[in-house]
Short mmCIF file of C-alpha atoms in Angstrom, two decimals:
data_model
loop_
_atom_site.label_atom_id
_atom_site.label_comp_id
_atom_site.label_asym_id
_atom_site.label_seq_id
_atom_site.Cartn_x
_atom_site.Cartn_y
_atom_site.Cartn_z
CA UNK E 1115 12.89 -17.60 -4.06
CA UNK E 1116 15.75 -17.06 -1.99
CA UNK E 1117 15.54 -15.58 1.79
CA UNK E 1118 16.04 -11.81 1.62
CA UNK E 1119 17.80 -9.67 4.30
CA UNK E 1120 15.05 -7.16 4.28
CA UNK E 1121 11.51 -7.02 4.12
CA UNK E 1122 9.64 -4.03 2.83
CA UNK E 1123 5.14 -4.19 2.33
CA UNK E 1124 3.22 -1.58 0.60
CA UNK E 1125 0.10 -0.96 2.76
CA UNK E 1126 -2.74 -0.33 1.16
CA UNK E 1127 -4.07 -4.07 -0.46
CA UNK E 1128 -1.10 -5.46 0.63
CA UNK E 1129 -1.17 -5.56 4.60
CA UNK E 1130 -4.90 -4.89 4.44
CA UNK E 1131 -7.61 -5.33 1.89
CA UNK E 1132 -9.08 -1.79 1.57
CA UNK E 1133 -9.13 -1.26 -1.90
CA UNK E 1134 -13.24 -1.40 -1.52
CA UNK E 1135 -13.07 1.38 0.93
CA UNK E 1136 -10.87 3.64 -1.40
CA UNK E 1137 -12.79 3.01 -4.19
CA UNK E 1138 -15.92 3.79 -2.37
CA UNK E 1139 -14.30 6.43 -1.05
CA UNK E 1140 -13.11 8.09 -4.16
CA UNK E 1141 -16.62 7.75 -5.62
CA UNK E 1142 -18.36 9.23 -3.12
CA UNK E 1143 -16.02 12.05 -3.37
CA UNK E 1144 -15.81 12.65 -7.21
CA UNK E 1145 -20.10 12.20 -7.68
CA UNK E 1146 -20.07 15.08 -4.61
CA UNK E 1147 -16.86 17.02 -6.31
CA UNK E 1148 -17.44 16.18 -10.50
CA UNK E 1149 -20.87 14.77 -10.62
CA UNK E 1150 -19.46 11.58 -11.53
CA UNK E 1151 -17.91 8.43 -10.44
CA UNK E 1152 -14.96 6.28 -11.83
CA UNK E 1153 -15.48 2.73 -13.04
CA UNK E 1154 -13.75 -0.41 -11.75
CA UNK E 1155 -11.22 -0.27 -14.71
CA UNK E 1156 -10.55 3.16 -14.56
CA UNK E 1157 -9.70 2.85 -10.56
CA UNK E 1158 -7.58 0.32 -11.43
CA UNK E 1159 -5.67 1.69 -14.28
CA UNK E 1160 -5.29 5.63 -12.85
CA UNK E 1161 -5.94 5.39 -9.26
CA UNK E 1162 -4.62 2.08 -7.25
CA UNK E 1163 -1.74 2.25 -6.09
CA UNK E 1164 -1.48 5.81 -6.67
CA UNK E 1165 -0.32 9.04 -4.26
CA UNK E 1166 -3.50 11.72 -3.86
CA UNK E 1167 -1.89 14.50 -5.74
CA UNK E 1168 -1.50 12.18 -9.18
CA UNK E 1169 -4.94 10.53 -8.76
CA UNK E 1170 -6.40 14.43 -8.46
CA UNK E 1171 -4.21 15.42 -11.26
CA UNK E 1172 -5.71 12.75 -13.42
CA UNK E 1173 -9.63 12.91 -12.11
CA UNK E 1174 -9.80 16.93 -12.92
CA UNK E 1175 -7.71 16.89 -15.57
CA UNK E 1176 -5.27 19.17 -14.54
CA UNK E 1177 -2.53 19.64 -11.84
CA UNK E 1178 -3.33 21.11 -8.81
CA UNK E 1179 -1.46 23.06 -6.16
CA UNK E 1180 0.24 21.47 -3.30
CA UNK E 1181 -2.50 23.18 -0.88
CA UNK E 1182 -5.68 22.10 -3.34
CA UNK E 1183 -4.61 18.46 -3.19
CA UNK E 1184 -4.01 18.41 0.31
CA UNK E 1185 -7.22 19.58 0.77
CA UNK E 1186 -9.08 17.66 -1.53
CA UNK E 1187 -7.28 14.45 -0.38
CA UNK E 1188 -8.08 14.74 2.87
CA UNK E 1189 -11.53 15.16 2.15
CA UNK E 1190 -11.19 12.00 0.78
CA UNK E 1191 -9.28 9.93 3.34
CA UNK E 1192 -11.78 11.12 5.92
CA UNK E 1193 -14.59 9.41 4.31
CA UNK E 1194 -12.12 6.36 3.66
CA UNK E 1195 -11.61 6.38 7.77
CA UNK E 1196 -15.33 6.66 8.24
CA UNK E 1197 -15.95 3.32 5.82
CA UNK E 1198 -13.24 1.48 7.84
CA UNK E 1199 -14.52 2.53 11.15
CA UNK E 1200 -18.24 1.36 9.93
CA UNK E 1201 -16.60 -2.09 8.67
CA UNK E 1202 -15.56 -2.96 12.47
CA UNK E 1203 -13.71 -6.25 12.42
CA UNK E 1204 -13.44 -6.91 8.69
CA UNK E 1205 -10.55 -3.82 8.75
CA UNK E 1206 -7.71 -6.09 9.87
CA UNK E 1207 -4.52 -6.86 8.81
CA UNK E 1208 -4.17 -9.80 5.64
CA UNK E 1209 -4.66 -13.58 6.76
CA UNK E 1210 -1.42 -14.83 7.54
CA UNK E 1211 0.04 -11.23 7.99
CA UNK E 1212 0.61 -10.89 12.04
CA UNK E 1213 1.97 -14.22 12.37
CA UNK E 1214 4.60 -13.52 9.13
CA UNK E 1215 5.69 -10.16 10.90
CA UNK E 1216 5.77 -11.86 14.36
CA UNK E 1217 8.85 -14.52 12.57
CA UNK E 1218 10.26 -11.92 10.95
CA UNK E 1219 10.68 -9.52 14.19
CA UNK E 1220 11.89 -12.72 16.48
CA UNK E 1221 14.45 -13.61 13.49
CA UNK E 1222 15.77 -9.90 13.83
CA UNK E 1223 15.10 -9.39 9.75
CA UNK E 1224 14.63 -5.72 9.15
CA UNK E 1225 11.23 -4.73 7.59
CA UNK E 1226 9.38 -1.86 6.79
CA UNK E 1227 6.16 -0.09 5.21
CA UNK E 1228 6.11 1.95 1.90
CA UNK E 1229 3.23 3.39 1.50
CA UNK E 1230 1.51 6.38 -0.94
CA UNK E 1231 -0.75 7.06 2.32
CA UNK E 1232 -0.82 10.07 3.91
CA UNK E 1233 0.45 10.89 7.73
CA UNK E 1234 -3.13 11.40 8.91
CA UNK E 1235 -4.33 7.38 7.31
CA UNK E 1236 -0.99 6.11 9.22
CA UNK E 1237 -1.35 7.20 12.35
CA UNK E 1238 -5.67 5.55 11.68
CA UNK E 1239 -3.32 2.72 10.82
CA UNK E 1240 -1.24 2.67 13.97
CA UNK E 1241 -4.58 2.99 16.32
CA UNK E 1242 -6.92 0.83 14.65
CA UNK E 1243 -4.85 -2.09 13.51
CA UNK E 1244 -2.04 -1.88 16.32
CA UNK E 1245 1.07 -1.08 13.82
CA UNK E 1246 3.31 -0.73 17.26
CA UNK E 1247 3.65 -4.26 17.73
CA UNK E 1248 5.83 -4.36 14.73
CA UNK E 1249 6.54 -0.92 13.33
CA UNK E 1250 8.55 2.27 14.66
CA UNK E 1251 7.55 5.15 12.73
CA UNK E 1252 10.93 5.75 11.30
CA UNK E 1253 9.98 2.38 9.22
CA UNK E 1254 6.86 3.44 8.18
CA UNK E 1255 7.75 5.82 4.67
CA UNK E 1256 4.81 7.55 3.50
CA UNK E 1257 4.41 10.05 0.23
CA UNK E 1258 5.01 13.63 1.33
CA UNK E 1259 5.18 16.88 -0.71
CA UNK E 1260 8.97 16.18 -0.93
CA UNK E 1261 8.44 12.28 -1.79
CA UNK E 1262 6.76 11.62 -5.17
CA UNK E 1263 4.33 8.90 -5.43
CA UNK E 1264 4.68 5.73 -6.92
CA UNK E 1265 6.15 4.46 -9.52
CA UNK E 1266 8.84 7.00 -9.25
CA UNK E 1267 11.45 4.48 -6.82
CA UNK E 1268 11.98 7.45 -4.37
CA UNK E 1269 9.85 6.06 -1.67
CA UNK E 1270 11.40 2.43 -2.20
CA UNK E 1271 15.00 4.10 -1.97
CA UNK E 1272 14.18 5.99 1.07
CA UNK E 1273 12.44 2.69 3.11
CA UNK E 1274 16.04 0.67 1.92
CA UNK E 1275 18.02 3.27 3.41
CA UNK E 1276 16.29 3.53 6.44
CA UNK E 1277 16.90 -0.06 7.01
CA UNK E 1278 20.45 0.04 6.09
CA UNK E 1279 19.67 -2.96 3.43
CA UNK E 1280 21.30 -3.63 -0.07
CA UNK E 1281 18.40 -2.84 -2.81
CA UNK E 1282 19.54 -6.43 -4.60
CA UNK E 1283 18.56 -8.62 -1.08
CA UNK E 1284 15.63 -6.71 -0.29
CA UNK E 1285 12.46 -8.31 -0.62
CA UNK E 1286 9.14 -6.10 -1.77
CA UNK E 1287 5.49 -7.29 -1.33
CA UNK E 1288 2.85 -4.82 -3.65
CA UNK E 1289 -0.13 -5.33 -4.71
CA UNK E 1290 -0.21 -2.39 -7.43
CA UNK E 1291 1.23 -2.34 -11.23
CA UNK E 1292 2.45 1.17 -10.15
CA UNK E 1293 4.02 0.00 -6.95
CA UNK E 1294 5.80 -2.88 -8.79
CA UNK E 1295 7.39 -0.67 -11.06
CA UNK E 1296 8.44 1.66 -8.06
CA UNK E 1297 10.32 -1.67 -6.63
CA UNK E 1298 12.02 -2.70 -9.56
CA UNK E 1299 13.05 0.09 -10.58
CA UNK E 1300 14.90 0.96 -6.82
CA UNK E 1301 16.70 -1.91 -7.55
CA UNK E 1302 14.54 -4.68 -5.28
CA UNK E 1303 16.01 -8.22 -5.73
CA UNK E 1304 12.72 -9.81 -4.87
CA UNK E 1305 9.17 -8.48 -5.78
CA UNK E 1306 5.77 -10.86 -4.87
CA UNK E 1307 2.69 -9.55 -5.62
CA UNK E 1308 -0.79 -9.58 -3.75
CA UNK E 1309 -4.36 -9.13 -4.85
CA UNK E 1310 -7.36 -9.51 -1.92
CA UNK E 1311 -9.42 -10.68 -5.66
CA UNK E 1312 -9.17 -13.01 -8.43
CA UNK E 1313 -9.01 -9.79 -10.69
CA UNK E 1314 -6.22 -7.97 -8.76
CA UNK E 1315 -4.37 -11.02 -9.29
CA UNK E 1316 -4.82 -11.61 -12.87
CA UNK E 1317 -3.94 -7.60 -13.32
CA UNK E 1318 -0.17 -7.90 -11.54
CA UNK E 1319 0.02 -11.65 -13.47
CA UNK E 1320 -0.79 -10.30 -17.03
CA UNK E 1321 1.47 -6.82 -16.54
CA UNK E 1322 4.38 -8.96 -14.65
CA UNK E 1323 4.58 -12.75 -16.14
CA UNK E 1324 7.44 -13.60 -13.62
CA UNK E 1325 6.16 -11.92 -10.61
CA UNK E 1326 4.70 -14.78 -8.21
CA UNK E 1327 1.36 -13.30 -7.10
CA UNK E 1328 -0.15 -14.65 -4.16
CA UNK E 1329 -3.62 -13.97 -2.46
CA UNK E 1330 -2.20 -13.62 1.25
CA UNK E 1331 0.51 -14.43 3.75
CA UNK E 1332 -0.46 -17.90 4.44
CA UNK E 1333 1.01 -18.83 0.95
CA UNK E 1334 3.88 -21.60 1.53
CA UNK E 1335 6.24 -19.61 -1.14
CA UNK E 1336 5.93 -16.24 1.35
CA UNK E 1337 5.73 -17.91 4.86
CA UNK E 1338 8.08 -20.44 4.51
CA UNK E 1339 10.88 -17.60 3.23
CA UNK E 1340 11.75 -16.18 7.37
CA UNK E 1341 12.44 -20.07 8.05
CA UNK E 1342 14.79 -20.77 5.08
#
């Protein structure tokens, strides 16, 4: 891998290893909502990585208005926020993480967030995990109702302009099939995968043979890269 000129993470299982808390989340939501809950290979075939709107569309089997999702998503990302609240400190930021964004800020490389969360999870984000230290909002990109989710490359192309980088030296970390394609297909020179489990791996490794995966930011072939 050569050093990029720009960083730009995913969130969600990528800066911090939540996916338990979604799925929990989700579950407890669509038993209360459907009267059923979605199994591990579902989740991560229709939901990970996934803006609210298309995960609704998909779990009730039609699409719903903008209002009706924002509703019904937020009724899910509360829960979410209650689970990480309950967790305490095992809701941090990826091993390796602080200390990769900390080299990255003193070298004065660009990075920012991409991230199908909503404003109301980002600004949990900013107060419970202390975003600040490294991120202005204007380089944290979230999905909107004017920003489609992943894997359309909208919210890729957006986080690129914003830091004024060239799509082919920009450097994308995901740890979603979804979000991979979203990179790629911006036009990301470098894509590395993440997966907080052995499975998450094995998904991005079996859907993307060349994409190095690795399981967080203490891996030589990631931390080395600010140095090089």
């Amino acid at each position: 891998m050569t050093r990029p000129s720009a960083w730009i993470f995913d969130f969600n299982g990528t800066l911090v290893f939540d996916s338990i808390y979604h799925e929990q989340a989700w579950n407890r939501y669509m038993e209360a909502r459907l009267g059923r809950v979605v199994p591990r290979e579902e989740f991560l075939a229709h939901v990970h990585g996934r803006a609210n709107r298309d995960i609704l569309a998909y779990l009730l089997g039609r699409c719903p208005t903008q209002q009706e999702a924002d509703a019904e998503g937020e009724a899910k990302e509360d829960l979410y926020r209650q689970l990480c609240r309950r967790a305490g400190d095992a809701y941090r930021l990826v091993e390796g993480a602080p200390a990769l964004l900390d080299r990255l800020a003193a070298r004065g490389i660009p990075f920012a967030i991409a991230t199908s969360s909503t404003r109301p999870n980002v600004e949990f984000y900013f107060s419970r995990l202390g975003l600040a230290r490294w991120f202005s909002p204007e380089r944290v990109i979230f999905t909107g109702p004017n920003l489609p989710g992943k894997p359309d490359p909208a919210i890729y192309r957006l986080a690129m302009e914003r830091l004024g980088a060239d799509p082919a030296r920009c450097l994308v970390v995901e740890d979603a099939p979804a979000g991979v394609q979203a990179a790629l297909a911006a036009g990301a020179g470098q894509v590395i995968g993440i997966g907080e489990t052995a499975a998450g791996r094995a998904q991005l490794a079996a859907a993307f043979p060349e994409l190095p995966v690795i399981a967080d930011y203490t891996d030589p072939r990631i931390a080395r890269l600010p140095e090089e």
